Short mmCIF file of C-alpha atoms and ligand atoms in Angstrom, two decimals:
data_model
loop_
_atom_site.label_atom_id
_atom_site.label_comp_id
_atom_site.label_asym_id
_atom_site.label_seq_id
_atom_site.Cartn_x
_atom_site.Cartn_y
_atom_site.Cartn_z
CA UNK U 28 200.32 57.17 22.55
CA UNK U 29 202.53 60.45 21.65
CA UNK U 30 199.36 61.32 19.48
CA UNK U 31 200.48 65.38 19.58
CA UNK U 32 204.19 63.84 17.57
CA UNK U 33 202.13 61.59 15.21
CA UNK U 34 199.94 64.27 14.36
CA UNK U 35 202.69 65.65 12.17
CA UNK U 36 203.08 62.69 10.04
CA UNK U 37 202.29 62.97 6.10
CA UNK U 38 198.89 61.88 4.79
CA UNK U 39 200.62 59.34 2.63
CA UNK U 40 202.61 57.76 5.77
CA UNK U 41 199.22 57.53 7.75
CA UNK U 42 197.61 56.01 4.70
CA UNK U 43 200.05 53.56 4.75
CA UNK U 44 199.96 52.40 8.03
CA UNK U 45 196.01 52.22 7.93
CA UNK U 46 196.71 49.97 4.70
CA UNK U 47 199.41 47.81 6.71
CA UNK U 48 196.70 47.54 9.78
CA UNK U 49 193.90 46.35 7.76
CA UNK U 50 196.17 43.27 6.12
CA UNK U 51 196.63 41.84 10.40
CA UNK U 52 194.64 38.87 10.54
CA UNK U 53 191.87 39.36 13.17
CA UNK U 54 192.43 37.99 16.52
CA UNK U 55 190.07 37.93 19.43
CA UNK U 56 191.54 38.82 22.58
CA UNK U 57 189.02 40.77 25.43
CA UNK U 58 191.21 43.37 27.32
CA UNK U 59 189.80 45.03 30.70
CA UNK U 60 189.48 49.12 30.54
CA UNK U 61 192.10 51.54 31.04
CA UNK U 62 192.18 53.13 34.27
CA UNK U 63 193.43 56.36 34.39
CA UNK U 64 195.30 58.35 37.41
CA UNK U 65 195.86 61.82 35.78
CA UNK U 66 193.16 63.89 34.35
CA UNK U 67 193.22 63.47 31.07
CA UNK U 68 193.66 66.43 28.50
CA UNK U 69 189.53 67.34 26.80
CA UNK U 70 191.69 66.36 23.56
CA UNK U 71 195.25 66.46 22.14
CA UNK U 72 195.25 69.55 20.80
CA UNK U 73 193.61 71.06 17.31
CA UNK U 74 192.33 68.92 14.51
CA UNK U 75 194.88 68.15 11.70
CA UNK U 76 194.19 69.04 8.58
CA UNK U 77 196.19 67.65 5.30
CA UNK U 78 200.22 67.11 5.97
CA UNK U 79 201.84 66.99 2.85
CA UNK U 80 204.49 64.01 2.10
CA UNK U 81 208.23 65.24 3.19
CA UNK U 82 210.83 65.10 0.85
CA UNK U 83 213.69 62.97 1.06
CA UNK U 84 215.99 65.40 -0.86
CA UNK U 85 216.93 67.54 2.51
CA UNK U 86 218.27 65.32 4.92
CA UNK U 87 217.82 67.44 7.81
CA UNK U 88 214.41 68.17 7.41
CA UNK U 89 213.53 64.42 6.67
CA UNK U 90 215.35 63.64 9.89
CA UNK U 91 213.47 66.14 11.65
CA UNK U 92 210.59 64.21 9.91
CA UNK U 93 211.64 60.79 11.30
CA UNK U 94 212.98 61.65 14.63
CA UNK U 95 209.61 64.09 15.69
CA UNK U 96 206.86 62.60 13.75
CA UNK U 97 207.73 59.09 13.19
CA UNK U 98 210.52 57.52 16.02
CA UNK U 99 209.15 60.49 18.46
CA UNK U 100 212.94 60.19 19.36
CA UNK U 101 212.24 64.14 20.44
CA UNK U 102 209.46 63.04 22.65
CA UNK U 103 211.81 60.71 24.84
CA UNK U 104 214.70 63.26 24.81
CA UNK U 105 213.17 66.44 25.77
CA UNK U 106 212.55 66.65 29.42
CA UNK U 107 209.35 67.24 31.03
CA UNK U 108 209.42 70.05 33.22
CA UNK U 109 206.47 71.24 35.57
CA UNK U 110 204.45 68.08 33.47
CA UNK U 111 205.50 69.80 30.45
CA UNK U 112 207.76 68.58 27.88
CA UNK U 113 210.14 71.66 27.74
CA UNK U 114 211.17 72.27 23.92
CA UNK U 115 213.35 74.94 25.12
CA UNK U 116 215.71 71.72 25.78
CA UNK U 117 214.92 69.57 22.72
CA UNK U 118 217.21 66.32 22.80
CA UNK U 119 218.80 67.52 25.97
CA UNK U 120 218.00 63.99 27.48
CA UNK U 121 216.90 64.00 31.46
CA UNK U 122 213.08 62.65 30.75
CA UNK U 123 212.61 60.09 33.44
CA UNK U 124 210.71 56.69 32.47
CA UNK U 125 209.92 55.44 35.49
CA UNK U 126 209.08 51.46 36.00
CA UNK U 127 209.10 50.89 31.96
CA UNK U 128 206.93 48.74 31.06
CA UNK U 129 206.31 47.55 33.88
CA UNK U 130 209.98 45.77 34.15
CA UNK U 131 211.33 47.68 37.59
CA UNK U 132 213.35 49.94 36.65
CA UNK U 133 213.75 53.60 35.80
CA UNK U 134 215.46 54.99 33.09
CA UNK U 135 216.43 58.41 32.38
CA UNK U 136 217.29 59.56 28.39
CA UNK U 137 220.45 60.48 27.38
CA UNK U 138 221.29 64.15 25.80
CA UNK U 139 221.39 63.50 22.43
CA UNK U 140 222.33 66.70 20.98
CA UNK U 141 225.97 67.77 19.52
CA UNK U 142 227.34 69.31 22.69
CA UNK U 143 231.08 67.53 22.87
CA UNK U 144 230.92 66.91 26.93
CA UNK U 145 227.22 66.14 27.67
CA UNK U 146 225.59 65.42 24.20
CA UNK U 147 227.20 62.88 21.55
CA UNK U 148 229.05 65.41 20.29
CA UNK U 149 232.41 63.45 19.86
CA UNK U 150 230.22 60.58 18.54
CA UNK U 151 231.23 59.48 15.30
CA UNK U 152 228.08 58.78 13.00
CA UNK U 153 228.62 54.64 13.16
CA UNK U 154 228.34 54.92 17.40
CA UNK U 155 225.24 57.25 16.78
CA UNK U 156 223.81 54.35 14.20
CA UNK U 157 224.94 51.80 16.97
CA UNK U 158 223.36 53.15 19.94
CA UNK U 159 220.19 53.39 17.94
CA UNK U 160 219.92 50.56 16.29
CA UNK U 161 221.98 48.02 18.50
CA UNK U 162 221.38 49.54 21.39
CA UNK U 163 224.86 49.74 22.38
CA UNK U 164 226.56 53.47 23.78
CA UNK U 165 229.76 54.96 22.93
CA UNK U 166 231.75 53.08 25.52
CA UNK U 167 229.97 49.62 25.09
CA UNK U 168 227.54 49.89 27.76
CA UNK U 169 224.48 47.87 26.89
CA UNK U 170 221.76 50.18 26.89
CA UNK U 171 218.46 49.46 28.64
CA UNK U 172 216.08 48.28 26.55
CA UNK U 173 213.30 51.63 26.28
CA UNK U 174 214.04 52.11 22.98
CA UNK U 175 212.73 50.49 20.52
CA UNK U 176 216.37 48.88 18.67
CA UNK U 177 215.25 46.26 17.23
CA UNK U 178 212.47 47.84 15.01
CA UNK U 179 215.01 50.97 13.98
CA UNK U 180 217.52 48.61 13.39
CA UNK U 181 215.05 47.35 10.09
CA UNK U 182 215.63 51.95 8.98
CA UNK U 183 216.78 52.39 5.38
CA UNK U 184 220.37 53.51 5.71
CA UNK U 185 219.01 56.09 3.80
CA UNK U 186 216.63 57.25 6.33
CA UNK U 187 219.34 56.07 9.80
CA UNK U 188 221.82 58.64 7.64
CA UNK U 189 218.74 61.49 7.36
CA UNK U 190 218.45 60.84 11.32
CA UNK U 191 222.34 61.19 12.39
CA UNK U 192 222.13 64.43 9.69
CA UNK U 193 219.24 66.00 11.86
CA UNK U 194 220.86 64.94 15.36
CA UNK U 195 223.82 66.82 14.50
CA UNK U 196 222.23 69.83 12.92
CA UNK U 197 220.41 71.03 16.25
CA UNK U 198 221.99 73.21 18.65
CA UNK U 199 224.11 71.90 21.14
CA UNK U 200 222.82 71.83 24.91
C1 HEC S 2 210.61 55.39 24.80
C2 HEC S 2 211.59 56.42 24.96
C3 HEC S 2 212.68 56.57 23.92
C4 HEC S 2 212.52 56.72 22.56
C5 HEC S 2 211.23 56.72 21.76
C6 HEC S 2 213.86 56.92 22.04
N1 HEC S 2 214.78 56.87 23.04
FE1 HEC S 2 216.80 57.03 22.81
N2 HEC S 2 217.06 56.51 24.77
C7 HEC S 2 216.05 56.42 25.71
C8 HEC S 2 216.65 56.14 27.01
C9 HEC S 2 215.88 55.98 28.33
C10 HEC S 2 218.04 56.03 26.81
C11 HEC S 2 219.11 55.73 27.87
C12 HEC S 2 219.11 54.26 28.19
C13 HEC S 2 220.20 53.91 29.17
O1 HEC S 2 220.81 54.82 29.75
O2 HEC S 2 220.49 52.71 29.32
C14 HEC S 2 218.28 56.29 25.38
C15 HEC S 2 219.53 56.30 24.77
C16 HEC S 2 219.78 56.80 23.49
C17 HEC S 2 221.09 56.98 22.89
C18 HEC S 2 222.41 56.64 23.56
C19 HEC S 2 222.93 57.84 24.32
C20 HEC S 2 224.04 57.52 25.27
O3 HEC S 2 224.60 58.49 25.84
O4 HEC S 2 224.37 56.35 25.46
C21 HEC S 2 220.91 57.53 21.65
C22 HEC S 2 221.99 57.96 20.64
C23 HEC S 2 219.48 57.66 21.44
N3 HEC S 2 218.83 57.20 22.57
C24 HEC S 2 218.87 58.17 20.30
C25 HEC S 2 217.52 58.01 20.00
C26 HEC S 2 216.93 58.24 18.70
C27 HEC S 2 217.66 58.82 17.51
C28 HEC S 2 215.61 57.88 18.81
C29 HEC S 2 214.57 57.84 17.72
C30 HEC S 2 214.87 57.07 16.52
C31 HEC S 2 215.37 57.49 20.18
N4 HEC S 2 216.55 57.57 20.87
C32 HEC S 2 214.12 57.12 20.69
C33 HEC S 2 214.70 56.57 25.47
C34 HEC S 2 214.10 56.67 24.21
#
């Protein structure tokens, strides 16, 4: 679980998906342990204290919001260098997701920042909301299916517009 992105979300949107979690009808189903081939971090960083709710009236900053903290879009998009995801390249694309789910293949993420030749620069913002949401790229290639498309596609247009704000406002790599 991206547990160091969610640790960013607002009090009230944690609240609210404890709230949503507690409404699931109970179902008994026995799953075997983990196993683990990496060490695993002593613990994902500091405590979090309060996060206030993020306002709605900038945009940007609620994109940031919803593509860090919420979609963990950034997660996907940043590579990870020396097991490292490198911030230095936020949205610069080039993680590689290898066997996804267990489905046999690997994908690598695109760059999704403005830069016109390697980013989605010349993107207009209804192929941005497409690739998301659809899951379709610029040129009508089906995209594989790592990305979760069918759950964005049920986004606001009020909060797929804050997203396409933020994707455009960060610098172009
Ligand atoms: C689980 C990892 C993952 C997450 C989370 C994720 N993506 Fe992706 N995304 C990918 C991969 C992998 C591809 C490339 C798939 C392919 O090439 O077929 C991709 C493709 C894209 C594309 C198309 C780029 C192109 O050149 O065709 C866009 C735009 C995009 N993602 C934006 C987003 C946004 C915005 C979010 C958050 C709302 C997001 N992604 C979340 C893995 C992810």
């Amino acid at each position: 679980m991206p547990s160091p992105f969610y640790a960013a979300m607002s009090d009230a949107d944690v609240k609210a998906i404890v709230a949503y979690l507690r409404t699931i009808k109970p179902v008994k189903n026995v799953i075997p342990k983990s196993e683990y081939y990496i060490p695993l971090p002593a613990n994902y960083g500091p405590k979090v204290g309060s996060v206030p709710e993020i306002s709605k009236d900038d945009p940007v900053a609620y994109g940031e919001y919803l593509a860090h903290s919420l979609g963990h879009c950034t997660e996907c998009h940043t590579p990870v260098v020396e097991g490292h995801t490198d911030f230095n390249l936020l949205n610069a694309g080039g993680r590689i997701l290898p066997n996804v789910s267990g489905l046999g293949f690997t994908a690598v993420s695109r760059n999704i920042t403005p830069h016109p030749e390697t980013g989605i620069g010349q993107w207009t913002d209804e192929e941005i909301k497409r690739a998301i949401t659809k899951g379709i790229s610029r040129d009508g290639r089906e995209l594989l299916n790592v990305m979760a498309f069918s759950y964005y596609d049920k986004m606001s247009d009020e909060d797929i517009d804050a997203l396409v704000a933020y994707l455009r406002s960060v610098p172009p790599l």
